[in-house]
């Protein structure tokens, strides 16, 4: 296989065949908040709003959703087609990157013509690896795929712009820096790029010379580090505000959305111990991707003395030590091992809501694919020497094809699970039996399917696991309401408020219209909430005011509370959160009624 274009075509065909059954997957999980309930993507004529709404750290992601909405509306097939096209492009970029480096380093001594073959295997392994289903099939996973597009392009341009090439290619360097900025605008995990560029420079471009790397530091690496530091400052600012409870992680999400995802007391050191313990699991998804799960159950580690942290530390030290030891003997294998760790560094440093999700392995899987190619080459060389035949490349290609076929079948099977929300969350609840969120989401799916008794049983199971889980209690409320048991629904609603009163804002607004037949208990719940929040914030005031106006006899005081709360509500994102629900006409009528009085 001597032609890079032919290799790219083969990778594209295999990838399309593997992910073709993902095109009809419906919107799942966070797709609803990011797309279905996102008002900004409906206003492409206002690009500033599109770029700044929701996830301020990912403007290009929101822009891509807006373009999708302009072309496809709320048809998920168009969004999946874009995800698939981006994934194919990333696999092609990996082929180009491997070829660019392999022609000088992977196949020396007259074997340069085999570089495209090795690159083909790497591209195929990356394209069909089962761990990438969450990034490709899950529309919200586009952030990692889009980030990788610019990340890999930046790597290629950086290598192509090395000083040993013609001076005219210096422009490629600035294009590489621009791609780095675009990657950061897609997802903050691109912060690892400057470190990976140092690894590439040391192992390949400077041929293991630290002096050569040091000499090129100011001219080639410093600009990337400066850009990364600026972006990191914004990232830490947002996370510190979120972790201290001063604001939600994104302006369009109610606090309710964050409850079951965040471990209590999460700080930088706790996150570090947890991520070290998770490192074993992360590698497991690359080497043995047969137990994939959309919602892994990870226990937060609070001390370096915990067994999972000790085991993860030993593996991490051995992994990095092996990479250092192999840097001269097998630079490509050292590069692959370093790639995996470097692309996970961001998660070691920044606490996130989930300790581990599989879509974080998208970039590491590219490093894994390169390492797998090196292992295949090593195995094929040993077989060729054993039988004294020049079969190295054909054997490597054959072994690669066997692995690709196995990975493809696993990925196709995993995509089928994403076809139905009930299948997805049933699978997650089975694999994470002690985690409450899969049960909460499975209960929501059953409510949408009008399977109220099943939803009630699942909600009760979730409450047994986590008695303080407000969303589980609210699912119980909806199940009773669907069964027509309004008194039981009102009692469950009061229990939900008592279980976690800090999230009364979203709960009151979401459920105030459902419990009208049970007014006495609802009035008691309102009085209890007023007692708990003597200085009501604007959102709670709006919710209580609407309840008082619609269901209670005390309409004048309800109107006063509602209008005063609306006047205090200044946050544009929160206003959008209310306006995208059927509230605007009601608020206008209530204001008119107040003016009439």
XYZ file of C-alpha atoms in Angstrom:
597
model
C 0.000 0.000 0.000
C 2.084 2.887 -1.325
C -0.581 5.516 -1.955
C -1.744 7.718 0.890
C -4.933 8.795 -0.994
C -5.880 5.144 -1.475
C -5.312 4.503 2.222
C -7.583 7.447 3.099
C -10.312 6.173 0.772
C -10.179 2.723 2.380
C -10.377 4.260 5.862
C -13.377 6.379 4.819
C -15.271 3.397 3.341
C -14.666 1.182 6.387
C -15.638 3.974 8.795
C -18.891 4.694 6.952
C -19.778 1.003 6.949
C -19.043 0.778 10.686
C -21.074 3.801 11.758
C -23.858 3.684 9.206
C -26.278 2.243 11.781
C -25.687 5.290 14.002
C -27.370 7.712 11.574
C -30.865 6.946 12.918
C -29.940 7.228 16.603
C -32.274 9.771 18.274
C -31.227 12.689 20.443
C -29.862 11.350 23.712
C -29.161 12.747 27.186
C -27.434 16.172 26.884
C -28.407 16.439 23.203
C -31.716 17.875 24.392
C -30.115 20.736 26.330
C -27.454 21.392 23.663
C -29.735 21.215 20.617
C -33.460 20.685 21.186
C -33.782 23.261 23.994
C -31.023 25.569 22.775
C -32.607 28.825 21.500
C -29.299 30.288 20.308
C -28.759 27.792 17.485
C -32.021 28.979 15.946
C -30.555 32.449 15.352
C -27.586 31.986 13.052
C -28.094 35.581 11.899
C -26.890 36.621 15.371
C -23.433 34.962 15.453
C -22.394 36.616 18.713
C -25.296 35.005 20.520
C -24.514 31.662 18.930
C -20.861 31.824 19.968
C -21.478 32.966 23.542
C -24.590 31.021 24.543
C -24.555 27.955 26.764
C -20.993 26.680 26.770
C -18.843 29.814 26.625
C -15.728 27.670 26.421
C -16.906 25.895 23.235
C -18.089 28.527 20.736
C -17.208 26.494 17.637
C -19.260 23.571 18.925
C -22.323 25.767 19.298
C -21.668 27.263 15.855
C -21.586 23.779 14.325
C -24.941 22.990 15.956
C -26.374 26.240 14.598
C -25.247 25.377 11.070
C -26.735 21.907 11.494
C -30.016 23.422 12.649
C -30.117 25.759 9.644
C -29.712 22.767 7.301
C -31.537 19.980 9.160
C -33.757 21.530 11.820
C -34.252 18.967 14.590
C -33.660 15.933 12.390
C -30.898 14.030 14.235
C -29.724 12.315 11.055
C -28.069 15.499 9.811
C -26.204 15.919 13.095
C -25.013 12.308 13.003
C -23.847 12.745 9.413
C -21.652 15.675 10.469
C -20.236 13.697 13.404
C -19.399 10.839 11.072
C -17.795 13.149 8.500
C -15.631 14.738 11.202
C -14.571 11.312 12.459
C -13.595 10.217 8.956
C -11.595 13.423 8.543
C -9.770 12.747 11.812
C -8.900 9.205 10.743
C -7.564 10.605 7.458
C -5.495 13.183 9.346
C -4.009 10.430 11.493
C -3.019 8.583 8.317
C -1.277 11.715 7.038
C 0.486 12.340 10.365
C 1.776 8.773 10.603
C 2.982 8.904 7.000
C 4.694 12.233 7.568
C 6.727 10.844 10.445
C 6.962 7.220 9.356
C 8.714 7.888 6.065
C 11.765 8.969 8.043
C 11.485 7.068 11.302
C 9.151 4.059 11.203
C 10.461 2.316 8.123
C 14.151 3.020 7.643
C 16.629 1.110 5.533
C 14.777 1.149 2.248
C 11.296 0.475 3.663
C 9.953 3.986 3.217
C 7.461 2.754 0.642
C 5.660 0.825 3.408
C 4.768 3.963 5.384
C 1.281 4.213 3.847
C 0.553 0.605 4.847
C 1.418 1.299 8.464
C -0.547 4.535 8.361
C -3.545 2.692 6.907
C -3.582 0.231 9.805
C -3.319 3.058 12.344
C -6.137 4.989 10.679
C -8.397 1.941 10.574
C -7.758 1.016 14.208
C -8.560 4.556 15.290
C -11.627 4.813 13.055
C -13.341 1.624 14.235
C -12.184 1.426 17.858
C -15.312 0.734 19.963
C -14.405 3.275 22.662
C -15.063 6.055 20.144
C -18.757 5.218 19.761
C -19.657 7.676 22.512
C -17.799 10.465 20.725
C -19.222 9.729 17.263
C -22.689 8.280 17.896
C -23.518 10.643 20.757
C -24.127 14.040 19.119
C -22.965 15.963 22.199
C -19.684 14.058 21.860
C -18.945 16.211 18.809
C -16.926 18.575 21.014
C -14.117 16.016 21.267
C -14.316 15.070 17.591
C -14.265 18.700 16.462
C -11.394 19.449 18.835
C -9.433 16.488 17.436
C -9.904 17.805 13.895
C -7.956 20.974 14.701
C -5.638 19.168 17.137
C -4.411 16.681 14.535
C -4.192 19.380 11.868
C -2.027 21.463 14.202
C 0.296 18.487 14.730
C 0.648 17.918 10.979
C 1.323 21.572 10.222
C 3.837 21.831 13.058
C 5.800 18.862 11.724
C 5.595 20.138 8.143
C 6.817 23.577 9.262
C 10.027 22.265 10.856
C 13.053 24.538 10.093
C 14.728 21.788 8.084
C 12.144 22.457 5.395
C 12.113 25.435 3.047
C 11.735 28.895 4.653
C 8.564 29.361 2.606
C 6.911 26.799 4.836
C 7.209 29.035 7.879
C 3.599 30.081 7.232
C 2.532 26.558 8.115
C 3.737 27.174 11.657
C 1.313 30.074 12.153
C -1.446 28.013 10.596
C -0.632 25.339 13.191
C -0.964 27.915 15.967
C -4.296 29.022 14.522
C -5.540 25.435 14.527
C -4.530 25.199 18.182
C -6.730 28.216 18.954
C -9.616 26.596 17.044
C -9.127 23.348 18.969
C -9.313 25.275 22.251
C -12.517 26.934 21.017
C -13.973 23.464 20.532
C -12.915 21.812 23.806
C -10.447 22.682 26.539
C -8.755 19.274 26.381
C -6.664 20.721 23.540
C -4.548 22.335 26.268
C -2.392 19.205 26.109
C -1.173 20.053 22.579
C 1.967 22.054 23.569
C 3.188 19.128 25.662
C 2.632 16.666 22.819
C 4.470 18.984 20.427
C 7.457 18.849 22.767
C 7.318 15.044 22.681
C 7.206 15.025 18.864
C 10.022 17.539 18.633
C 12.241 15.573 21.005
C 11.595 12.090 19.598
C 11.457 12.838 15.870
C 12.302 16.361 14.763
C 15.296 16.880 17.085
C 16.190 13.155 17.091
C 16.402 12.877 20.873
C 18.494 16.014 21.404
C 17.339 18.079 24.383
C 19.695 20.866 23.309
C 18.004 21.115 19.926
C 14.598 21.305 21.617
C 15.870 23.995 23.986
C 17.220 26.043 21.089
C 13.860 25.953 19.327
C 11.860 26.678 22.485
C 11.371 30.412 22.057
C 10.695 30.387 18.331
C 8.553 27.253 18.059
C 7.082 26.231 21.410
C 6.686 29.401 23.468
C 3.728 30.812 21.430
C 1.767 27.592 21.981
C 2.498 27.706 25.705
C 1.383 31.348 25.940
C -1.913 30.588 24.188
C -2.430 27.590 26.472
C -1.794 29.661 29.606
C -4.326 32.289 28.523
C -6.951 29.629 27.835
C -6.116 27.848 31.085
C -6.736 31.044 33.055
C -10.269 31.245 31.677
C -10.846 27.526 32.281
C -9.807 27.717 35.934
C -11.881 30.849 36.429
C -15.026 29.112 35.190
C -14.391 25.934 37.176
C -13.612 27.734 40.416
C -16.887 29.641 40.095
C -18.797 26.439 39.346
C -17.214 24.356 42.092
C -17.854 27.018 44.713
C -21.510 27.094 43.748
C -21.474 30.680 42.526
C -22.905 29.758 39.131
C -23.864 26.719 37.061
C -21.258 25.253 34.733
C -23.129 26.886 31.862
C -25.673 29.620 31.933
C -28.522 27.688 30.308
C -28.477 24.774 32.755
C -30.498 24.837 35.978
C -28.713 23.752 39.123
C -30.854 20.631 39.148
C -28.855 19.281 36.204
C -25.653 19.300 38.224
C -26.854 17.550 41.342
C -26.287 13.863 40.736
C -23.146 14.392 38.666
C -20.935 16.222 41.134
C -19.176 14.456 43.993
C -19.280 16.375 47.226
C -16.107 18.099 48.353
C -14.403 17.803 44.974
C -11.149 19.765 44.899
C -7.947 19.695 42.878
C -6.183 17.135 45.085
C -9.211 14.882 45.368
C -9.615 15.021 41.605
C -5.946 14.111 41.147
C -6.217 11.003 43.355
C -9.435 10.017 41.604
C -7.965 10.399 38.115
C -4.882 8.394 39.057
C -7.194 5.629 40.190
C -9.225 5.952 36.977
C -6.107 5.588 34.789
C -6.346 1.791 35.003
C -9.935 1.899 33.800
C -9.058 4.324 31.008
C -6.380 1.997 29.635
C -8.816 -0.880 29.959
C -11.245 0.779 27.549
C -8.447 0.926 24.964
C -7.061 -2.591 25.368
C -10.307 -4.401 26.216
C -13.309 -2.381 24.947
C -15.941 -5.037 25.625
C -17.624 -3.583 28.712
C -18.358 -0.052 27.533
C -20.725 2.043 29.596
C -22.260 5.481 29.031
C -22.166 6.206 32.788
C -19.244 4.621 34.642
C -19.537 4.275 38.400
C -16.329 5.772 39.801
C -15.745 6.096 43.531
C -14.101 9.390 44.452
C -10.649 8.833 46.006
C -9.748 11.182 48.836
C -6.342 9.808 49.796
C -3.258 8.471 48.053
C -3.429 5.456 50.371
C -6.546 3.989 48.774
C -5.944 0.731 46.837
C -7.213 2.116 43.530
C -4.868 5.114 43.801
C -1.893 2.920 44.696
C -2.600 0.589 41.765
C -3.146 3.494 39.382
C 0.034 5.211 40.575
C 2.081 2.043 40.035
C 0.668 1.631 36.530
C 1.180 5.292 35.666
C 4.790 5.285 36.891
C 5.512 2.048 35.021
C 3.866 3.431 31.878
C 5.837 6.683 31.916
C 9.024 4.863 32.907
C 8.560 2.495 29.983
C 8.100 5.416 27.618
C 11.321 7.021 28.852
C 13.217 3.724 28.597
C 11.955 3.148 25.045
C 12.618 6.668 23.774
C 15.824 5.587 21.978
C 15.132 1.891 21.437
C 11.565 2.231 20.092
C 10.770 5.945 19.685
C 7.441 5.238 18.012
C 6.231 3.075 20.869
C 7.457 5.698 23.346
C 5.567 8.309 21.327
C 2.331 6.286 21.450
C 2.622 5.747 25.202
C 3.348 9.438 25.793
C 0.434 10.462 23.538
C -2.052 8.507 25.674
C -0.897 10.069 28.941
C -0.448 13.596 27.584
C -3.954 13.688 26.122
C -5.336 12.799 29.575
C -3.320 15.423 31.487
C -6.154 17.960 31.367
C -8.434 15.672 33.356
C -5.770 15.150 36.023
C -5.591 18.912 36.529
C -9.189 20.157 36.191
C -12.095 18.742 38.248
C -15.129 17.946 36.106
C -18.619 16.748 36.902
C -17.899 13.160 35.858
C -14.790 11.379 37.037
C -14.654 9.355 33.814
C -16.566 9.193 30.541
C -15.543 7.226 27.473
C -15.610 10.180 25.091
C -12.473 11.455 26.841
C -10.628 8.557 25.236
C -11.100 9.872 21.692
C -7.681 11.526 21.415
C -5.902 8.841 23.492
C -7.290 6.198 21.122
C -5.273 7.810 18.300
C -2.087 7.250 20.312
C -3.232 3.721 21.066
C -3.707 3.053 17.341
C -0.121 4.155 16.654
C 1.168 1.920 19.437
C -0.838 -1.003 18.092
C 0.763 -0.523 14.658
C 4.223 -0.629 16.243
C 3.291 -3.830 18.062
C 2.001 -5.376 14.826
C 5.208 -4.454 13.032
C 7.280 -5.974 15.821
C 5.236 -9.189 15.711
C 5.372 -9.429 11.904
C 9.135 -8.850 11.907
C 9.620 -11.679 14.405
C 7.466 -14.002 12.312
C 9.352 -13.076 9.118
C 12.706 -13.712 10.819
C 11.465 -16.982 12.265
C 10.531 -18.356 8.838
C 13.273 -16.503 6.952
C 10.772 -14.924 4.557
C 10.229 -11.237 3.569
C 6.664 -11.275 4.866
C 6.819 -8.466 7.364
C 4.432 -5.997 5.731
C 1.857 -8.595 4.520
C 1.772 -10.208 7.970
C 1.324 -6.833 9.672
C -1.505 -5.993 7.282
C -3.164 -9.384 7.861
C -2.959 -9.101 11.647
C -4.245 -5.540 11.427
C -7.216 -6.635 9.322
C -8.134 -9.315 11.873
C -8.115 -6.747 14.682
C -10.044 -4.209 12.593
C -12.761 -6.756 11.775
C -13.171 -7.613 15.449
C -13.275 -3.948 16.468
C -15.759 -3.135 13.700
C -18.216 -5.805 14.805
C -17.991 -4.593 18.426
C -18.574 -0.979 17.383
C -21.603 -1.881 15.259
C -23.075 -3.793 18.208
C -22.415 -0.868 20.546
C -24.125 1.541 18.142
C -27.287 -0.582 18.318
C -27.537 0.046 22.058
C -27.623 3.787 21.359
C -30.663 3.319 19.093
C -33.124 3.366 22.004
C -32.757 5.476 25.170
C -34.278 2.649 27.200
C -31.623 0.205 25.937
C -28.835 2.667 26.648
C -29.821 3.405 30.250
C -30.814 -0.166 31.002
C -27.319 -1.172 29.906
C -25.802 1.568 32.079
C -27.875 0.673 35.145
C -26.837 -2.962 34.766
C -23.133 -2.119 34.494
C -23.270 0.577 37.212
C -25.696 -0.988 39.695
C -24.674 1.306 42.560
C -24.984 4.584 40.651
C -28.203 6.550 40.805
C -28.026 8.588 37.575
C -28.637 5.678 35.158
C -31.748 4.790 37.152
C -32.915 8.414 37.102
C -32.501 8.631 33.331
C -34.090 5.227 32.777
C -37.058 6.379 34.855
C -37.319 9.533 32.714
C -37.340 7.402 29.557
C -40.142 5.237 30.946
C -42.122 8.357 31.830
C -41.784 9.599 28.255
C -42.975 6.199 27.056
C -45.970 6.425 29.441
C -44.783 3.367 31.334
C -45.665 4.937 34.671
C -45.588 1.833 36.849
C -42.150 0.879 35.560
C -40.988 4.461 36.044
C -42.282 4.435 39.642
C -40.494 1.171 40.435
C -37.218 2.482 38.967
C -37.584 5.796 40.830
C -38.118 3.917 44.101
C -34.972 1.917 43.416
C -33.039 5.126 42.782
C -34.340 6.648 46.031
C -33.264 3.519 47.899
C -29.748 4.030 46.514
C -29.678 7.789 47.166
C -32.427 9.044 49.514
C -31.299 12.628 48.985
C -31.560 12.507 45.202
C -34.035 15.204 44.240
C -34.399 14.126 40.580
C -35.324 10.595 41.696
C -38.052 12.024 43.932
C -39.329 14.183 41.090
C -39.520 11.182 38.767
C -41.629 9.570 41.463
C -43.890 12.646 41.427
C -44.343 12.390 37.660
C -45.063 8.670 37.865
C -47.828 9.199 40.437
C -49.211 12.051 38.360
C -49.268 9.828 35.265
C -51.174 7.196 37.240
C -53.697 9.837 38.335
C -52.723 9.607 42.016
C -52.584 13.352 42.680
C -52.536 13.129 46.473
C -49.612 10.713 46.340
C -47.923 12.998 43.800
C -48.286 16.002 46.094
C -46.866 14.038 49.032
C -43.945 12.890 46.891
C -43.408 16.486 45.799
C -43.117 17.672 49.369
C -40.634 14.855 50.040
C -38.606 15.998 47.040
C -38.438 19.560 48.354
C -37.402 18.294 51.764
C -34.791 15.951 50.284
C -32.879 18.732 48.606
C -34.360 22.214 49.105
C -31.404 23.985 47.502
C -32.788 23.059 44.072
C -36.298 24.315 44.722
C -36.037 26.813 41.872
C -36.018 24.322 39.028
C -38.386 21.925 40.758
C -41.019 24.527 41.534
C -40.962 25.886 38.030
C -41.055 22.447 36.431
C -43.859 20.974 38.517
C -46.062 23.801 39.764
C -48.695 23.220 37.053
C -48.994 19.481 37.657
C -50.415 19.348 41.153
C -53.431 21.627 41.008
C -55.921 18.977 42.222
C -53.933 18.618 45.458
C -54.092 22.294 46.495
C -54.048 21.921 50.297
C -50.796 19.959 50.299
C -49.381 22.257 47.628
C -50.200 25.331 49.728
C -48.408 23.714 52.652
C -45.375 23.051 50.457
C -45.323 26.688 49.314
C -45.520 27.988 52.873
C -42.685 25.642 53.807
C -40.557 26.921 50.942
C -41.196 30.552 51.884
C -40.052 29.719 55.406
C -36.910 28.043 54.087
C -36.073 30.953 51.768
C -36.913 34.180 53.643
C -34.978 36.187 51.023
C -36.171 34.511 47.863
C -33.955 34.726 44.842
C -35.543 35.826 41.612
C -36.141 32.387 40.132
C -37.778 30.948 43.246
C -39.900 34.078 43.451
C -41.093 33.623 39.875
C -42.027 30.002 40.476
C -43.897 30.743 43.726
C -45.603 33.744 42.165
C -46.881 31.665 39.255
C -48.179 29.014 41.630
C -49.963 31.593 43.755
C -51.553 33.230 40.703
C -52.734 30.054 38.997
C -53.761 27.791 41.843
C -54.256 29.886 44.947
C -56.780 32.514 45.966
C -54.069 35.011 46.945
C -53.575 36.415 43.431
C -52.585 39.996 44.328
C -49.678 38.901 46.515
C -48.682 36.338 43.909
C -48.622 39.027 41.225
C -46.521 41.314 43.412
C -44.030 38.517 44.092
C -43.894 37.541 40.420
C -43.357 41.060 39.060
C -40.775 41.913 41.706
C -38.885 38.727 40.865
C -39.017 39.436 37.139
C -37.574 42.873 37.761
C -34.643 41.336 39.656
C -33.985 38.696 37.034
C -31.144 40.203 34.974
C -29.240 37.142 33.763
C -29.824 36.771 30.007
C -29.173 33.036 30.021
C -31.749 32.493 32.791
C -34.270 34.632 30.903
C -33.717 32.442 27.839
C -34.221 29.401 30.060
C -37.680 30.665 31.010
C -38.651 32.164 27.667
C -38.050 28.989 25.719
C -40.831 27.363 27.717
C -44.548 28.269 27.336
C -44.280 31.139 29.819
C -44.051 34.318 27.775
C -47.793 34.709 27.113
C -48.671 33.888 30.710
C -46.243 36.488 32.038
C -47.688 39.082 29.644
C -51.236 38.336 30.839
C -50.194 38.539 34.472
C -48.501 41.888 33.905
C -51.625 43.166 32.145
C -53.755 42.018 35.060
C -51.478 43.843 37.487
C -51.728 47.018 35.417
C -55.505 46.653 35.434
C -55.500 46.528 39.208
